[in-house]
PDB file of C-alpha atoms and ligand atoms in Angstrom:
ATOM      1  CA  MET A  90      -3.811  31.764 -13.215  1.00 45.00           C
ATOM      2  CA  SER A  91      -7.006  33.733 -13.282  1.00 44.00           C
ATOM      3  CA  GLU A  92     -10.224  31.757 -12.991  1.00 47.00           C
ATOM      4  CA  THR A  93     -11.752  32.793 -16.300  1.00 48.00           C
ATOM      5  CA  LYS A  94     -12.736  30.624 -19.269  1.00 50.00           C
ATOM      6  CA  SER A  95     -11.204  27.313 -18.224  1.00 49.00           C
ATOM      7  CA  GLU A  96     -12.501  27.749 -14.659  1.00 49.00           C
ATOM      8  CA  ALA A  97     -16.000  28.224 -16.032  1.00 45.00           C
ATOM      9  CA  ARG A  98     -15.776  24.805 -17.708  1.00 49.00           C
ATOM     10  CA  GLU A  99     -15.687  23.095 -14.325  1.00 49.00           C
ATOM     11  CA  TYR A 100     -19.350  23.929 -13.864  1.00 47.00           C
ATOM     12  CA  VAL A 101     -20.276  21.874 -16.931  1.00 53.00           C
ATOM     13  CA  GLN A 102     -20.883  18.826 -14.751  1.00 60.00           C
ATOM     14  CA  PRO A 103     -23.620  16.223 -14.720  1.00 75.00           C
ATOM     15  CA  VAL A 104     -26.540  17.120 -12.481  1.00 89.00           C
ATOM     16  CA  ILE A 105     -25.952  16.295  -8.819  1.00 89.00           C
ATOM     17  CA  LYS A 106     -28.627  13.967  -7.485  1.00 91.00           C
ATOM     18  CA  ALA A 107     -29.697  14.288  -3.847  1.00 92.00           C
ATOM     19  CA  GLU A 108     -28.981  10.601  -3.179  1.00 93.00           C
ATOM     20  CA  GLU A 109     -25.313  11.177  -4.099  1.00 94.00           C
ATOM     21  CA  LEU A 110     -24.806  13.518  -1.145  1.00 96.00           C
ATOM     22  CA  ASP A 111     -23.414  12.005   2.031  1.00 97.00           C
ATOM     23  CA  PRO A 112     -23.931  14.615   4.762  1.00 96.00           C
ATOM     24  CA  LYS A 113     -21.663  12.733   7.168  1.00 97.00           C
ATOM     25  CA  PHE A 114     -18.703  12.620   4.795  1.00 98.00           C
ATOM     26  CA  LYS A 115     -17.239  16.007   5.753  1.00 98.00           C
ATOM     27  CA  TYR A 116     -17.295  15.037   9.436  1.00 98.00           C
ATOM     28  CA  LYS A 117     -15.573  11.751   8.687  1.00 98.00           C
ATOM     29  CA  MET A 118     -12.957  13.575   6.597  1.00 98.00           C
ATOM     30  CA  SER A 119     -12.311  16.236   9.216  1.00 97.00           C
ATOM     31  CA  LYS A 120     -11.303  13.542  11.702  1.00 98.00           C
ATOM     32  CA  LEU A 121      -8.534  12.297   9.424  1.00 98.00           C
ATOM     33  CA  HIS A 122      -4.986  13.618   9.546  1.00 97.00           C
ATOM     34  CA  GLY A 123      -4.432  16.267   6.872  1.00 97.00           C
ATOM     35  CA  ALA A 124      -8.115  16.895   6.204  1.00 98.00           C
ATOM     36  CA  GLU A 125      -9.066  18.376   9.591  1.00 98.00           C
ATOM     37  CA  LYS A 126      -9.794  21.857   8.246  1.00 98.00           C
ATOM     38  CA  VAL A 127     -11.826  21.007   5.161  1.00 98.00           C
ATOM     39  CA  MET A 128     -14.985  22.541   6.601  1.00 98.00           C
ATOM     40  CA  VAL A 129     -13.463  26.033   6.948  1.00 98.00           C
ATOM     41  CA  CYS A 130     -12.749  26.361   3.211  1.00 98.00           C
ATOM     42  CA  PHE A 131     -14.705  29.422   2.095  1.00 98.00           C
ATOM     43  CA  GLN A 132     -14.132  28.867  -1.649  1.00 98.00           C
ATOM     44  CA  CYS A 133     -11.854  31.853  -2.283  1.00 98.00           C
ATOM     45  CA  GLY A 134     -10.120  29.981  -5.129  1.00 98.00           C
ATOM     46  CA  THR A 135      -6.550  30.875  -4.131  1.00 98.00           C
ATOM     47  CA  CYS A 136      -5.525  27.207  -4.233  1.00 98.00           C
ATOM     48  CA  THR A 137      -6.788  26.771  -7.782  1.00 98.00           C
ATOM     49  CA  ALA A 138      -5.277  30.065  -8.920  1.00 98.00           C
ATOM     50  CA  ASP A 139      -1.824  29.078  -7.624  1.00 98.00           C
ATOM     51  CA  CYS A 140      -1.877  25.328  -8.346  1.00 98.00           C
ATOM     52  CA  PRO A 141       0.708  24.393 -11.021  1.00 97.00           C
ATOM     53  CA  ILE A 142      -1.402  21.427 -12.134  1.00 97.00           C
ATOM     54  CA  ALA A 143      -4.597  23.484 -12.504  1.00 97.00           C
ATOM     55  CA  ARG A 144      -2.628  25.869 -14.709  1.00 96.00           C
ATOM     56  CA  PHE A 145      -2.188  23.159 -17.338  1.00 93.00           C
ATOM     57  CA  SER A 146      -5.263  21.009 -16.755  1.00 92.00           C
ATOM     58  CA  GLU A 147      -8.764  21.577 -18.048  1.00 89.00           C
ATOM     59  CA  PHE A 148     -10.363  19.708 -15.182  1.00 88.00           C
ATOM     60  CA  TYR A 149      -8.128  19.558 -12.091  1.00 94.00           C
ATOM     61  CA  ARG A 150      -9.305  22.165  -9.547  1.00 96.00           C
ATOM     62  CA  PRO A 151      -8.288  21.904  -5.854  1.00 98.00           C
ATOM     63  CA  ARG A 152     -11.010  24.341  -4.807  1.00 98.00           C
ATOM     64  CA  ARG A 153     -13.598  22.017  -6.336  1.00 96.00           C
ATOM     65  CA  ILE A 154     -12.199  19.086  -4.360  1.00 97.00           C
ATOM     66  CA  ALA A 155     -12.726  20.986  -1.091  1.00 98.00           C
ATOM     67  CA  ARG A 156     -16.297  21.885  -2.106  1.00 97.00           C
ATOM     68  CA  MET A 157     -17.122  18.339  -3.141  1.00 97.00           C
ATOM     69  CA  VAL A 158     -15.953  17.087   0.254  1.00 98.00           C
ATOM     70  CA  GLN A 159     -18.145  19.669   1.986  1.00 98.00           C
ATOM     71  CA  LEU A 160     -21.114  18.592  -0.127  1.00 97.00           C
ATOM     72  CA  GLY A 161     -20.477  14.920   0.570  1.00 97.00           C
ATOM     73  CA  LEU A 162     -19.885  13.839  -3.038  1.00 97.00           C
ATOM     74  CA  LYS A 163     -17.792  10.927  -1.870  1.00 97.00           C
ATOM     75  CA  ASP A 164     -18.214   8.503  -4.762  1.00 96.00           C
ATOM     76  CA  ARG A 165     -17.610  11.144  -7.400  1.00 95.00           C
ATOM     77  CA  LEU A 166     -14.416  12.196  -5.658  1.00 96.00           C
ATOM     78  CA  LEU A 167     -13.054   8.703  -5.151  1.00 96.00           C
ATOM     79  CA  LEU A 168     -13.779   7.601  -8.709  1.00 95.00           C
ATOM     80  CA  ASP A 169     -12.455  10.768 -10.342  1.00 93.00           C
ATOM     81  CA  LYS A 170      -9.096   9.900 -11.876  1.00 91.00           C
ATOM     82  CA  ALA A 171      -8.141  13.587 -11.778  1.00 91.00           C
ATOM     83  CA  LEU A 172      -7.559  13.063  -8.058  1.00 94.00           C
ATOM     84  CA  TRP A 173      -4.244  11.485  -9.000  1.00 95.00           C
ATOM     85  CA  LEU A 174      -2.968  14.562 -10.832  1.00 95.00           C
ATOM     86  CA  CYS A 175      -1.955  16.458  -7.677  1.00 96.00           C
ATOM     87  CA  SER A 176       1.843  16.588  -7.461  1.00 96.00           C
ATOM     88  CA  SER A 177       1.858  17.222  -3.676  1.00 97.00           C
ATOM     89  CA  CYS A 178       3.838  20.422  -4.153  1.00 98.00           C
ATOM     90  CA  PHE A 179       2.030  22.020  -1.160  1.00 98.00           C
ATOM     91  CA  THR A 180       1.659  25.445  -2.850  1.00 98.00           C
ATOM     92  CA  CYS A 181      -2.048  25.398  -1.979  1.00 98.00           C
ATOM     93  CA  VAL A 182      -1.249  24.606   1.651  1.00 98.00           C
ATOM     94  CA  ASP A 183       1.196  27.504   1.871  1.00 98.00           C
ATOM     95  CA  HIS A 184      -1.235  29.973   0.275  1.00 98.00           C
ATOM     96  CA  CYS A 185      -4.618  29.039   1.755  1.00 98.00           C
ATOM     97  CA  PRO A 186      -5.890  31.895   3.961  1.00 98.00           C
ATOM     98  CA  GLN A 187      -7.903  29.390   6.009  1.00 98.00           C
ATOM     99  CA  GLY A 188      -5.095  26.937   6.631  1.00 98.00           C
ATOM    100  CA  VAL A 189      -6.854  24.189   4.669  1.00 98.00           C
ATOM    101  CA  GLU A 190      -4.425  21.464   3.610  1.00 98.00           C
ATOM    102  CA  ILE A 191      -5.637  20.495   0.161  1.00 98.00           C
ATOM    103  CA  ALA A 192      -2.584  18.278  -0.373  1.00 98.00           C
ATOM    104  CA  GLY A 193      -3.499  16.386   2.809  1.00 98.00           C
ATOM    105  CA  ILE A 194      -7.134  16.113   1.711  1.00 98.00           C
ATOM    106  CA  VAL A 195      -6.014  14.665  -1.619  1.00 98.00           C
ATOM    107  CA  ARG A 196      -3.809  12.129   0.181  1.00 97.00           C
ATOM    108  CA  VAL A 197      -6.716  11.046   2.385  1.00 98.00           C
ATOM    109  CA  LEU A 198      -9.015  10.733  -0.646  1.00 98.00           C
ATOM    110  CA  ARG A 199      -6.441   8.693  -2.563  1.00 97.00           C
ATOM    111  CA  ASN A 200      -6.098   6.293   0.353  1.00 95.00           C
ATOM    112  CA  MET A 201      -9.884   5.952   0.411  1.00 96.00           C
ATOM    113  CA  ALA A 202      -9.999   5.401  -3.364  1.00 96.00           C
ATOM    114  CA  VAL A 203      -7.630   2.445  -2.997  1.00 95.00           C
ATOM    115  CA  ALA A 204      -9.326   1.032   0.116  1.00 93.00           C
ATOM    116  CA  ASP A 205     -12.976   1.559  -0.915  1.00 95.00           C
ATOM    117  CA  LYS A 206     -12.885   1.462  -4.720  1.00 96.00           C
ATOM    118  CA  ASN A 207      -9.818  -0.725  -5.256  1.00 96.00           C
ATOM    119  CA  ILE A 208      -8.346   1.555  -7.928  1.00 95.00           C
ATOM    120  CA  LEU A 209      -4.841   2.906  -8.467  1.00 95.00           C
ATOM    121  CA  PRO A 210      -3.021   4.459 -11.437  1.00 95.00           C
ATOM    122  CA  LEU A 211      -0.775   1.901 -13.109  1.00 95.00           C
ATOM    123  CA  VAL A 212       2.330   4.027 -12.589  1.00 94.00           C
ATOM    124  CA  TYR A 213       1.816   3.999  -8.795  1.00 94.00           C
ATOM    125  CA  LYS A 214       1.526   0.228  -8.813  1.00 95.00           C
ATOM    126  CA  GLU A 215       4.692  -0.040 -10.896  1.00 95.00           C
ATOM    127  CA  LEU A 216       6.656   2.243  -8.566  1.00 95.00           C
ATOM    128  CA  ALA A 217       5.464   0.389  -5.466  1.00 95.00           C
ATOM    129  CA  THR A 218       6.280  -2.974  -7.056  1.00 94.00           C
ATOM    130  CA  ASN A 219       9.799  -1.777  -7.925  1.00 94.00           C
ATOM    131  CA  LEU A 220      10.242  -0.642  -4.326  1.00 95.00           C
ATOM    132  CA  MET A 221       9.144  -3.997  -2.993  1.00 94.00           C
ATOM    133  CA  LYS A 222      11.374  -5.939  -5.379  1.00 90.00           C
ATOM    134  CA  GLY A 223      14.558  -3.908  -5.292  1.00 90.00           C
ATOM    135  CA  GLY A 224      14.321  -1.248  -2.571  1.00 92.00           C
ATOM    136  CA  PHE A 225      14.178   1.630  -5.075  1.00 92.00           C
ATOM    137  CA  VAL A 226      11.102   3.038  -6.827  1.00 93.00           C
ATOM    138  CA  TYR A 227      13.048   3.098 -10.076  1.00 90.00           C
ATOM    139  CA  GLU A 228      15.193   0.280 -11.341  1.00 86.00           C
ATOM    140  CA  ILE A 229      18.655   1.783 -11.636  1.00 87.00           C
ATOM    141  CA  PRO A 230      20.447   0.592 -14.791  1.00 90.00           C
ATOM    142  CA  GLU A 231      24.028  -0.610 -14.659  1.00 92.00           C
ATOM    143  CA  SER A 232      25.112   2.256 -16.952  1.00 95.00           C
ATOM    144  CA  ARG A 233      23.963   4.806 -14.329  1.00 92.00           C
ATOM    145  CA  LEU A 234      25.866   3.033 -11.605  1.00 92.00           C
ATOM    146  CA  GLN A 235      28.945   3.035 -13.820  1.00 94.00           C
ATOM    147  CA  LYS A 236      28.505   6.777 -14.409  1.00 95.00           C
ATOM    148  CA  ARG A 237      28.558   7.375 -10.653  1.00 95.00           C
ATOM    149  CA  VAL A 238      31.909   5.582 -10.485  1.00 94.00           C
ATOM    150  CA  GLU A 239      33.252   7.676 -13.397  1.00 96.00           C
ATOM    151  CA  GLN A 240      32.120  10.885 -11.666  1.00 96.00           C
ATOM    152  CA  GLY A 241      33.816   9.857  -8.434  1.00 96.00           C
ATOM    153  CA  LEU A 242      30.518   9.556  -6.567  1.00 96.00           C
ATOM    154  CA  PRO A 243      30.177   7.071  -3.697  1.00 94.00           C
ATOM    155  CA  PRO A 244      28.247   3.869  -4.408  1.00 90.00           C
ATOM    156  CA  LEU A 245      24.520   3.895  -3.648  1.00 89.00           C
ATOM    157  CA  PRO A 246      23.594   2.395  -0.295  1.00 88.00           C
ATOM    158  CA  LYS A 247      22.420  -1.205  -0.531  1.00 89.00           C
ATOM    159  CA  PRO A 248      18.681  -1.346   0.241  1.00 91.00           C
ATOM    160  CA  ASN A 249      17.462  -3.854   2.795  1.00 94.00           C
ATOM    161  CA  VAL A 250      14.940  -5.505   0.504  1.00 95.00           C
ATOM    162  CA  LYS A 251      14.004  -8.106   3.117  1.00 96.00           C
ATOM    163  CA  ASP A 252      12.829  -5.392   5.523  1.00 96.00           C
ATOM    164  CA  VAL A 253      11.047  -3.514   2.753  1.00 96.00           C
ATOM    165  CA  VAL A 254       9.129  -6.671   1.823  1.00 96.00           C
ATOM    166  CA  LYS A 255       8.265  -7.213   5.485  1.00 97.00           C
ATOM    167  CA  ILE A 256       6.808  -3.688   5.712  1.00 96.00           C
ATOM    168  CA  PHE A 257       4.715  -4.328   2.594  1.00 95.00           C
ATOM    169  CA  GLU A 258       3.420  -7.564   4.094  1.00 96.00           C
ATOM    170  CA  VAL A 259       2.764  -6.290   7.634  1.00 97.00           C
ATOM    171  CA  THR A 260       0.875  -3.220   6.361  1.00 94.00           C
ATOM    172  CA  GLY A 261      -1.163  -5.299   3.906  1.00 93.00           C
ATOM    173  CA  SER A 262       0.240  -3.319   0.972  1.00 93.00           C
ATOM    174  CA  ALA A 263       1.593  -6.442  -0.765  1.00 94.00           C
ATOM    175  CA  GLY A 264      -1.838  -8.100  -0.918  1.00 93.00           C
ATOM    176  CA  LEU A 265      -3.448  -4.829  -1.891  1.00 92.00           C
ATOM    177  CA  LEU A 266      -1.038  -4.363  -4.802  1.00 93.00           C
ATOM    178  CA  GLU A 267      -1.903  -7.823  -6.085  1.00 93.00           C
ATOM    179  CA  LYS A 268      -5.648  -7.267  -6.279  1.00 94.00           C
ATOM    180  CA  VAL A 269      -5.897  -3.545  -7.070  1.00 96.00           C
ATOM    181  CA  GLN A 270      -7.416  -2.522 -10.409  1.00 96.00           C
ATOM    182  CA  THR A 271      -5.207  -0.130 -12.358  1.00 96.00           C
ATOM    183  CA  PHE A 272      -5.837   2.498 -14.981  1.00 93.00           C
ATOM    184  CA  ALA A 273      -3.240   3.943 -17.305  1.00 90.00           C
ATOM    185  CA  LYS A 274      -4.549   7.390 -18.135  1.00 80.00           C
ATOM    186  CA  VAL A 275      -5.384  10.054 -15.565  1.00 76.00           C
ATOM    187  CA  GLU A 276      -8.365  12.058 -16.731  1.00 67.00           C
ATOM    188  CA  SER A 277     -11.644  13.395 -15.433  1.00 60.00           C
ATOM    189  CA  LYS A 278     -14.811  11.304 -15.755  1.00 53.00           C
TER     190      LYS A 278
HETATM  191  S1  SF4 D 269      -7.380  28.566  -0.786  1.00 95.51           S
HETATM  192 FE1  SF4 D 269      -8.210  27.522   1.040  1.00 95.51          FE
HETATM  193  S2  SF4 D 269     -10.120  28.598   1.516  1.00 95.51           S
HETATM  194 FE2  SF4 D 269      -9.532  29.202  -0.554  1.00 95.51          FE
HETATM  195  S3  SF4 D 269     -10.667  27.741  -1.885  1.00 95.51           S
HETATM  196 FE3  SF4 D 269      -8.646  26.862  -1.534  1.00 95.51          FE
HETATM  197  S4  SF4 D 269      -8.886  25.503   0.259  1.00 95.51           S
HETATM  198 FE4  SF4 D 269     -10.659  26.887   0.206  1.00 95.51          FE
HETATM  199  S1  SF4 D 270      -0.381  20.213  -3.654  1.00 95.51           S
HETATM  200 FE1  SF4 D 270      -1.640  19.483  -5.386  1.00 95.51          FE
HETATM  201  S2  SF4 D 270      -3.483  20.742  -5.325  1.00 95.51           S
HETATM  202 FE2  SF4 D 270      -1.942  21.777  -4.071  1.00 95.51          FE
HETATM  203  S3  SF4 D 270      -0.974  23.258  -5.429  1.00 95.51           S
HETATM  204 FE3  SF4 D 270       0.277  21.397  -5.466  1.00 95.51          FE
HETATM  205  S4  SF4 D 270      -0.518  20.183  -7.198  1.00 95.51           S
HETATM  206 FE4  SF4 D 270      -2.054  21.760  -6.718  1.00 95.51          FE
END
Protein backbone atom coordinates (compact mmCIF):
# COMPACT_ATOMS: atom_id res chain seq x y z
CA MET A 1 0.00 0.00 0.00
CA SER A 2 1.40 3.37 -0.87
CA GLU A 3 1.09 6.07 1.77
CA THR A 4 -0.97 8.52 -0.26
CA LYS A 5 -4.46 9.88 0.43
CA SER A 6 -5.49 7.64 3.32
CA GLU A 7 -2.06 8.05 4.96
CA ALA A 8 -2.49 11.82 4.82
CA ARG A 9 -5.69 11.50 6.86
CA GLU A 10 -3.72 10.30 9.87
CA TYR A 11 -2.39 13.81 10.33
CA VAL A 12 -5.91 15.16 10.87
CA GLN A 13 -5.54 14.72 14.62
CA PRO A 14 -6.47 16.93 17.54
CA VAL A 15 -3.70 19.29 18.59
CA ILE A 16 -1.11 17.68 20.85
CA LYS A 17 -0.80 19.55 24.14
CA ALA A 18 2.60 19.71 25.85
CA GLU A 19 1.17 18.29 29.09
CA GLU A 20 0.17 15.10 27.22
CA LEU A 21 3.80 14.23 26.50
CA ASP A 22 5.52 11.87 28.91
CA PRO A 23 9.24 12.08 28.12
CA LYS A 24 9.99 9.02 30.25
CA PHE A 25 7.51 6.77 28.47
CA LYS A 26 9.85 5.65 25.68
CA TYR A 27 12.48 4.63 28.24
CA LYS A 28 9.92 2.67 30.22
CA MET A 29 8.72 0.97 27.02
CA SER A 30 12.21 0.10 25.83
CA LYS A 31 12.79 -1.90 29.01
CA LEU A 32 9.83 -4.16 28.28
CA HIS A 33 10.12 -7.38 26.30
CA GLY A 34 9.13 -6.83 22.67
CA ALA A 35 9.41 -3.05 22.78
CA GLU A 36 13.17 -2.76 23.36
CA LYS A 37 13.92 -1.20 19.98
CA VAL A 38 11.16 1.39 19.78
CA MET A 39 13.61 4.28 19.98
CA VAL A 40 15.48 3.27 16.80
CA CYS A 41 12.39 3.58 14.58
CA PHE A 42 13.29 6.20 11.98
CA GLN A 43 9.75 6.51 10.54
CA CYS A 44 10.43 4.95 7.14
CA GLY A 45 6.82 3.72 6.93
CA THR A 46 7.62 0.20 5.72
CA CYS A 47 5.50 -1.32 8.51
CA THR A 48 2.45 0.71 7.54
CA ALA A 49 2.97 0.06 3.83
CA ASP A 50 3.07 -3.72 4.38
CA CYS A 51 0.55 -4.06 7.22
CA PRO A 52 -2.56 -6.00 6.08
CA ILE A 53 -4.73 -4.16 8.61
CA ALA A 54 -3.54 -0.70 7.53
CA ARG A 55 -4.46 -1.66 3.97
CA PHE A 56 -8.14 -1.83 4.91
CA SER A 57 -8.31 0.63 7.80
CA GLU A 58 -8.63 4.39 7.62
CA PHE A 59 -6.93 4.91 10.95
CA TYR A 60 -4.71 1.97 11.95
CA ARG A 61 -1.05 2.86 11.25
CA PRO A 62 1.80 0.92 12.94
CA ARG A 63 4.32 3.63 12.08
CA ARG A 64 2.19 6.13 13.99
CA ILE A 65 2.17 3.85 17.03
CA ALA A 66 5.98 3.82 17.10
CA ARG A 67 6.09 7.63 16.78
CA MET A 68 3.51 8.13 19.51
CA VAL A 69 5.57 5.97 21.85
CA GLN A 70 8.67 8.02 21.05
CA LEU A 71 6.75 11.23 21.74
CA GLY A 72 5.36 9.88 25.00
CA LEU A 73 1.67 10.06 24.07
CA LYS A 74 0.87 7.32 26.53
CA ASP A 75 -2.76 8.08 27.33
CA ARG A 76 -3.73 8.57 23.71
CA LEU A 77 -2.16 5.24 22.81
CA LEU A 78 -3.72 3.27 25.65
CA LEU A 79 -7.19 4.69 25.09
CA ASP A 80 -7.13 4.32 21.31
CA LYS A 81 -9.35 1.37 20.46
CA ALA A 82 -7.51 0.99 17.14
CA LEU A 83 -4.71 -0.58 19.18
CA TRP A 84 -6.78 -3.75 19.21
CA LEU A 85 -6.93 -4.04 15.42
CA CYS A 86 -3.43 -5.51 15.04
CA SER A 87 -3.72 -9.17 14.05
CA SER A 88 -0.19 -10.04 15.29
CA CYS A 89 0.77 -11.33 11.85
CA PHE A 90 4.38 -10.11 12.37
CA THR A 91 4.76 -8.80 8.78
CA CYS A 92 6.00 -5.49 10.19
CA VAL A 93 8.55 -7.28 12.36
CA ASP A 94 9.88 -9.23 9.38
CA HIS A 95 10.14 -6.13 7.17
CA CYS A 96 11.39 -3.41 9.53
CA PRO A 97 14.90 -2.31 8.49
CA GLN A 98 15.63 -1.29 12.08
CA GLY A 99 14.50 -4.50 13.72
CA VAL A 100 11.68 -2.75 15.57
CA GLU A 101 9.04 -5.22 16.75
CA ILE A 102 5.79 -3.34 16.26
CA ALA A 103 3.77 -6.47 17.09
CA GLY A 104 5.63 -6.68 20.42
CA ILE A 105 5.07 -2.98 21.08
CA VAL A 106 1.35 -3.43 20.45
CA ARG A 107 1.26 -6.38 22.86
CA VAL A 108 2.98 -4.32 25.56
CA LEU A 109 0.57 -1.41 25.00
CA ARG A 110 -2.46 -3.70 25.16
CA ASN A 111 -1.27 -5.13 28.46
CA MET A 112 -0.87 -1.58 29.76
CA ALA A 113 -4.33 -0.60 28.48
CA VAL A 114 -5.87 -3.41 30.54
CA ALA A 115 -3.72 -2.79 33.63
CA ASP A 116 -3.81 1.04 33.65
CA LYS A 117 -7.09 1.89 31.92
CA ASN A 118 -9.10 -1.24 32.72
CA ILE A 119 -10.40 -1.62 29.16
CA LEU A 120 -10.65 -4.63 26.86
CA PRO A 121 -12.63 -5.38 23.68
CA LEU A 122 -15.67 -7.50 24.48
CA VAL A 123 -14.57 -10.27 22.12
CA TYR A 124 -11.31 -10.74 24.06
CA LYS A 125 -13.22 -11.04 27.31
CA GLU A 126 -15.56 -13.58 25.74
CA LEU A 127 -12.69 -15.69 24.40
CA ALA A 128 -10.85 -15.62 27.73
CA THR A 129 -14.04 -16.51 29.61
CA ASN A 130 -14.66 -19.47 27.28
CA LEU A 131 -11.09 -20.63 27.90
CA MET A 132 -11.53 -20.43 31.64
CA LYS A 133 -14.86 -22.26 31.58
CA GLY A 134 -14.19 -25.01 29.08
CA GLY A 135 -10.49 -25.06 28.17
CA PHE A 136 -11.11 -23.85 24.61
CA VAL A 137 -11.44 -20.26 23.39
CA TYR A 138 -14.43 -21.29 21.31
CA GLU A 139 -17.25 -23.45 22.54
CA ILE A 140 -17.21 -26.46 20.24
CA PRO A 141 -20.75 -27.56 19.30
CA GLU A 142 -21.76 -31.20 19.45
CA SER A 143 -22.38 -31.22 15.68
CA ARG A 144 -18.69 -30.39 15.05
CA LEU A 145 -17.56 -33.17 17.33
CA GLN A 146 -19.87 -35.55 15.50
CA LYS A 147 -18.38 -34.41 12.17
CA ARG A 148 -14.90 -35.31 13.42
CA VAL A 149 -16.15 -38.83 14.14
CA GLU A 150 -17.73 -39.06 10.66
CA GLN A 151 -14.46 -37.92 9.06
CA GLY A 152 -12.49 -40.52 11.00
CA LEU A 153 -10.60 -37.88 12.99
CA PRO A 154 -9.40 -38.66 16.52
CA PRO A 155 -11.37 -37.12 19.39
CA LEU A 156 -10.19 -33.75 20.69
CA PRO A 157 -7.99 -33.94 23.77
CA LYS A 158 -9.88 -33.31 27.00
CA PRO A 159 -8.77 -29.95 28.45
CA ASN A 160 -7.73 -29.81 32.08
CA VAL A 161 -10.16 -27.08 33.05
CA LYS A 162 -9.15 -27.24 36.72
CA ASP A 163 -5.56 -26.31 35.86
CA VAL A 164 -6.68 -23.62 33.43
CA VAL A 165 -8.82 -22.03 36.16
CA LYS A 166 -5.88 -22.21 38.56
CA ILE A 167 -3.67 -20.34 36.06
CA PHE A 168 -6.35 -17.65 35.68
CA GLU A 169 -6.56 -17.29 39.46
CA VAL A 170 -2.81 -17.36 40.21
CA THR A 171 -2.05 -14.76 37.51
CA GLY A 172 -4.91 -12.51 38.64
CA SER A 173 -6.57 -12.81 35.23
CA ALA A 174 -9.84 -14.15 36.70
CA GLY A 175 -10.34 -11.08 38.92
CA LEU A 176 -9.25 -8.80 36.12
CA LEU A 177 -11.82 -10.30 33.73
CA GLU A 178 -14.56 -9.68 36.28
CA LYS A 179 -13.91 -5.97 36.68
CA VAL A 180 -12.63 -4.96 33.24
CA GLN A 181 -14.72 -2.51 31.20
CA THR A 182 -15.45 -3.77 27.69
CA PHE A 183 -16.24 -2.10 24.41
CA ALA A 184 -17.83 -3.78 21.42
CA LYS A 185 -16.58 -1.79 18.46
CA VAL A 186 -12.92 -1.23 17.63
CA GLU A 187 -12.45 2.22 16.17
CA SER A 188 -10.21 5.23 16.50
CA LYS A 189 -11.11 8.02 18.93
S1 LIG B 1 9.38 -0.21 9.46
FE1 LIG B 1 10.51 -0.03 11.41
S2 LIG B 1 11.73 1.84 11.22
FE2 LIG B 1 10.21 1.89 9.58
S3 LIG B 1 8.49 3.09 10.49
FE3 LIG B 1 8.05 0.93 10.87
S4 LIG B 1 8.90 0.50 12.92
FE4 LIG B 1 9.82 2.42 12.19
S1 LIG C 1 1.68 -7.45 13.35
FE1 LIG C 1 0.02 -5.92 13.48
S2 LIG C 1 0.97 -3.99 12.92
FE2 LIG C 1 2.35 -5.62 12.24
S3 LIG C 1 1.83 -5.97 10.10
FE3 LIG C 1 0.66 -7.44 11.33
S4 LIG C 1 -1.32 -6.43 11.75
FE4 LIG C 1 0.12 -4.84 11.04
